[in-house]
């Protein structure tokens, strides 16, 4: 690393450390930008990644998508092109050198504007790729991201300058050949964009029975094509995707409400509570009652915080321990935002 790169990284660490003083996720005056801080390692945390750019200034994190593992640190960055159910784990952090990162949410119409301004129509491919990608960091992207975070020091400049810097960041990300999938998700009528619509519906109607023929018709694809493209984007089949969304939703119900395991099972679409309990234990490592008791004990002992995330349709459905998208502290009687 040359001296200039070293200074840039040091400045990003300083800025995130300044504007995210406490462990958790900090909203900023730039609506699409969130800052994350963690002073210790975390257990795997289950949530739904929304389309976004994630950059680590200090520390490291591993994200599991299905059976695939993605590690990113200050030398790399992660891009999510579509809503994906993941398990994330902070693997490098300490009180002396906390995990510091940022998340910039993607706006698909803005991405389409950048594509239309920068790429001839004839050069656009209609193919798909994985919706989660880790890429090598480059100086031009890092410089643009640093300029965006610097705006937090001069908030009066944010309304004018932030949209232009975010546009540049999108442009820099799109220049990487690895991010062709991100282009495709923004292009109306592309295979990837049609799969994104299917994902949106699965996230919205996850408690309803899965009718794959109906989804295929809606996506204007054959059933076999839908399966193929869906797995290429998400790393899993539609039914596996629905199962992960259902189980995450059930876990949120159990931790945030006085709901029994059977009631949660029925609310998220399971017909058999015993089947639900088996799949829950397979995903989270413990049956529902024992898992929720462990999570609450961790919270009450001061060992964690509850954080929010968003479902694929974009509505607030939070509550997870440690690292998520919006912070919510929970006690035995109520929840409150912090």
CSV table of N, CA and C in Angstrom, one decimal, residues 205-270:
chain,number,residue,atom,x,y,z
A,205,UNK,N,-45.0,-12.0,-0.3
A,205,UNK,CA,-46.1,-13.0,-0.1
A,205,UNK,C,-45.5,-14.3,0.5
A,206,UNK,N,-44.4,-14.2,1.3
A,206,UNK,CA,-43.7,-15.4,1.7
A,206,UNK,C,-44.6,-16.4,2.5
A,207,UNK,N,-45.7,-15.9,3.1
A,207,UNK,CA,-46.5,-16.8,3.9
A,207,UNK,C,-47.5,-17.6,3.1
A,208,UNK,N,-47.6,-17.2,1.8
A,208,UNK,CA,-48.6,-17.9,0.9
A,208,UNK,C,-47.9,-19.1,0.3
A,209,UNK,N,-48.7,-20.1,-0.2
A,209,UNK,CA,-48.1,-21.3,-0.8
A,209,UNK,C,-47.3,-20.9,-2.1
A,210,UNK,N,-46.2,-21.5,-2.4
A,210,UNK,CA,-45.4,-21.2,-3.5
A,210,UNK,C,-46.0,-21.9,-4.8
A,211,UNK,N,-46.4,-21.1,-5.8
A,211,UNK,CA,-46.9,-21.6,-7.0
A,211,UNK,C,-45.9,-21.2,-8.1
A,212,UNK,N,-45.0,-22.2,-8.4
A,212,UNK,CA,-43.9,-21.9,-9.3
A,212,UNK,C,-44.3,-21.6,-10.7
A,213,UNK,N,-45.4,-22.3,-11.2
A,213,UNK,CA,-45.9,-22.0,-12.5
A,213,UNK,C,-46.4,-20.6,-12.6
A,214,UNK,N,-47.1,-20.1,-11.6
A,214,UNK,CA,-47.6,-18.7,-11.6
A,214,UNK,C,-46.5,-17.7,-11.6
A,215,UNK,N,-45.4,-18.0,-10.8
A,215,UNK,CA,-44.2,-17.1,-10.8
A,215,UNK,C,-43.6,-17.1,-12.2
A,216,UNK,N,-43.5,-18.3,-12.8
A,216,UNK,CA,-42.8,-18.3,-14.2
A,216,UNK,C,-43.6,-17.6,-15.2
A,217,UNK,N,-44.9,-17.7,-15.1
A,217,UNK,CA,-45.8,-16.9,-16.1
A,217,UNK,C,-45.6,-15.4,-15.8
A,218,UNK,N,-45.6,-15.0,-14.6
A,218,UNK,CA,-45.4,-13.6,-14.3
A,218,UNK,C,-44.1,-13.1,-14.8
A,219,UNK,N,-43.0,-13.9,-14.7
A,219,UNK,CA,-41.7,-13.5,-15.2
A,219,UNK,C,-41.5,-13.7,-16.7
A,220,UNK,N,-42.5,-14.2,-17.3
A,220,UNK,CA,-42.5,-14.5,-18.8
A,220,UNK,C,-41.3,-15.5,-19.1
A,221,UNK,N,-41.2,-16.5,-18.3
A,221,UNK,CA,-40.2,-17.6,-18.5
A,221,UNK,C,-40.8,-18.9,-18.4
A,222,UNK,N,-40.2,-19.9,-18.9
A,222,UNK,CA,-40.6,-21.3,-18.6
A,222,UNK,C,-40.2,-21.6,-17.2
A,223,UNK,N,-40.8,-22.7,-16.6
A,223,UNK,CA,-40.4,-23.1,-15.2
A,223,UNK,C,-38.9,-23.4,-15.1
A,224,UNK,N,-38.4,-24.1,-16.1
A,224,UNK,CA,-37.0,-24.5,-16.0
A,224,UNK,C,-36.1,-23.3,-16.1
A,225,UNK,N,-36.4,-22.3,-17.0
A,225,UNK,CA,-35.7,-21.1,-17.1
A,225,UNK,C,-35.7,-20.3,-15.8
A,226,UNK,N,-36.9,-20.2,-15.2
A,226,UNK,CA,-37.0,-19.5,-13.9
A,226,UNK,C,-36.1,-20.1,-12.8
A,227,UNK,N,-36.1,-21.5,-12.7
A,227,UNK,CA,-35.3,-22.1,-11.8
A,227,UNK,C,-33.8,-21.8,-12.0
A,228,UNK,N,-33.4,-21.9,-13.3
A,228,UNK,CA,-32.0,-21.7,-13.7
A,228,UNK,C,-31.6,-20.3,-13.4
A,229,UNK,N,-32.3,-19.3,-13.8
A,229,UNK,CA,-31.9,-17.9,-13.6
A,229,UNK,C,-32.0,-17.5,-12.1
A,230,UNK,N,-33.0,-18.0,-11.4
A,230,UNK,CA,-33.2,-17.7,-10.0
A,230,UNK,C,-32.0,-18.2,-9.2
A,231,UNK,N,-31.6,-19.5,-9.5
A,231,UNK,CA,-30.4,-20.0,-8.8
A,231,UNK,C,-29.1,-19.3,-9.1
A,232,UNK,N,-29.0,-18.9,-10.4
A,232,UNK,CA,-27.8,-18.1,-10.8
A,232,UNK,C,-27.7,-16.8,-10.0
A,233,UNK,N,-28.8,-16.2,-9.7
A,233,UNK,CA,-28.8,-14.9,-9.0
A,233,UNK,C,-28.6,-15.1,-7.5
A,234,UNK,N,-29.4,-16.0,-6.9
A,234,UNK,CA,-29.4,-16.1,-5.5
A,234,UNK,C,-28.6,-17.3,-4.9
A,235,UNK,N,-28.2,-18.2,-5.7
A,235,UNK,CA,-27.5,-19.4,-5.2
A,235,UNK,C,-28.4,-20.4,-4.5
A,236,UNK,N,-29.7,-20.3,-4.7
A,236,UNK,CA,-30.7,-21.2,-4.1
A,236,UNK,C,-31.9,-21.3,-5.0
A,237,UNK,N,-32.8,-22.3,-4.8
A,237,UNK,CA,-34.0,-22.4,-5.5
A,237,UNK,C,-35.1,-21.4,-4.9
A,238,UNK,N,-36.2,-21.2,-5.6
A,238,UNK,CA,-37.2,-20.4,-5.1
A,238,UNK,C,-37.8,-20.9,-3.7
A,239,UNK,N,-37.9,-22.2,-3.6
A,239,UNK,CA,-38.5,-22.7,-2.4
A,239,UNK,C,-37.5,-22.6,-1.2
A,240,UNK,N,-36.2,-22.7,-1.5
A,240,UNK,CA,-35.2,-22.5,-0.5
A,240,UNK,C,-35.1,-21.0,-0.1
A,241,UNK,N,-35.3,-20.1,-1.0
A,241,UNK,CA,-35.4,-18.7,-0.7
A,241,UNK,C,-36.6,-18.4,0.2
A,242,UNK,N,-37.7,-18.9,-0.2
A,242,UNK,CA,-38.9,-18.7,0.6
A,242,UNK,C,-38.7,-19.2,2.0
A,243,UNK,N,-38.1,-20.4,2.1
A,243,UNK,CA,-37.9,-21.0,3.5
A,243,UNK,C,-37.1,-20.1,4.3
A,244,UNK,N,-36.0,-19.5,3.8
A,244,UNK,CA,-35.1,-18.6,4.6
A,244,UNK,C,-35.9,-17.4,5.0
A,245,UNK,N,-36.7,-16.8,4.1
A,245,UNK,CA,-37.4,-15.6,4.4
A,245,UNK,C,-38.5,-15.9,5.5
A,246,UNK,N,-39.1,-17.1,5.4
A,246,UNK,CA,-40.1,-17.5,6.4
A,246,UNK,C,-39.5,-17.7,7.8
A,247,UNK,N,-38.3,-18.3,7.8
A,247,UNK,CA,-37.7,-18.6,9.1
A,247,UNK,C,-37.2,-17.4,9.8
A,248,UNK,N,-36.6,-16.5,9.0
A,248,UNK,CA,-36.2,-15.2,9.5
A,248,UNK,C,-37.4,-14.4,10.1
A,249,UNK,N,-38.5,-14.4,9.4
A,249,UNK,CA,-39.7,-13.7,9.8
A,249,UNK,C,-40.2,-14.3,11.1
A,250,UNK,N,-40.2,-15.6,11.2
A,250,UNK,CA,-40.7,-16.3,12.4
A,250,UNK,C,-39.8,-15.9,13.6
A,251,UNK,N,-38.5,-15.9,13.4
A,251,UNK,CA,-37.6,-15.5,14.5
A,251,UNK,C,-37.8,-14.1,15.0
A,252,UNK,N,-38.1,-13.2,14.1
A,252,UNK,CA,-38.4,-11.8,14.5
A,252,UNK,C,-39.7,-11.8,15.3
A,253,UNK,N,-40.7,-12.6,14.9
A,253,UNK,CA,-42.0,-12.6,15.6
A,253,UNK,C,-41.7,-13.2,17.0
A,254,UNK,N,-40.9,-14.2,17.2
A,254,UNK,CA,-40.7,-14.8,18.4
A,254,UNK,C,-39.9,-14.0,19.4
A,255,UNK,N,-39.0,-13.2,18.9
A,255,UNK,CA,-38.2,-12.4,19.8
A,255,UNK,C,-38.9,-11.1,20.1
A,256,UNK,N,-39.8,-10.6,19.3
A,256,UNK,CA,-40.4,-9.3,19.5
A,256,UNK,C,-41.8,-9.3,20.0
A,257,UNK,N,-42.4,-10.5,20.1
A,257,UNK,CA,-43.8,-10.5,20.5
A,257,UNK,C,-44.0,-11.8,21.4
A,258,UNK,N,-45.1,-11.8,22.1
A,258,UNK,CA,-45.4,-12.9,23.0
A,258,UNK,C,-46.1,-14.0,22.1
A,259,UNK,N,-45.4,-14.5,21.2
A,259,UNK,CA,-45.9,-15.5,20.2
A,259,UNK,C,-45.3,-16.9,20.5
A,260,UNK,N,-46.1,-17.9,20.4
A,260,UNK,CA,-45.6,-19.2,20.6
A,260,UNK,C,-45.0,-19.7,19.3
A,261,UNK,N,-44.2,-20.8,19.4
A,261,UNK,CA,-43.6,-21.3,18.2
A,261,UNK,C,-44.7,-21.8,17.2
A,262,UNK,N,-45.7,-22.4,17.6
A,262,UNK,CA,-46.8,-22.9,16.7
A,262,UNK,C,-47.5,-21.7,16.1
A,263,UNK,N,-47.8,-20.6,16.8
A,263,UNK,CA,-48.4,-19.4,16.2
A,263,UNK,C,-47.5,-18.8,15.2
A,264,UNK,N,-46.2,-18.7,15.5
A,264,UNK,CA,-45.3,-18.1,14.5
A,264,UNK,C,-45.2,-19.0,13.3
A,265,UNK,N,-45.2,-20.3,13.4
A,265,UNK,CA,-45.2,-21.2,12.3
A,265,UNK,C,-46.3,-21.0,11.4
A,266,UNK,N,-47.6,-20.9,11.9
A,266,UNK,CA,-48.7,-20.6,11.1
A,266,UNK,C,-48.7,-19.2,10.4
A,267,UNK,N,-48.2,-18.2,11.2
A,267,UNK,CA,-48.2,-16.9,10.6
A,267,UNK,C,-47.3,-16.7,9.4
A,268,UNK,N,-46.2,-17.5,9.4
A,268,UNK,CA,-45.2,-17.4,8.3
A,268,UNK,C,-45.5,-18.4,7.2
A,269,UNK,N,-46.6,-19.2,7.3
A,269,UNK,CA,-46.9,-20.1,6.2
A,269,UNK,C,-46.8,-21.6,6.4
A,270,UNK,N,-46.2,-22.0,7.5
A,270,UNK,CA,-46.1,-23.5,7.8
A,270,UNK,C,-47.4,-24.1,8.2
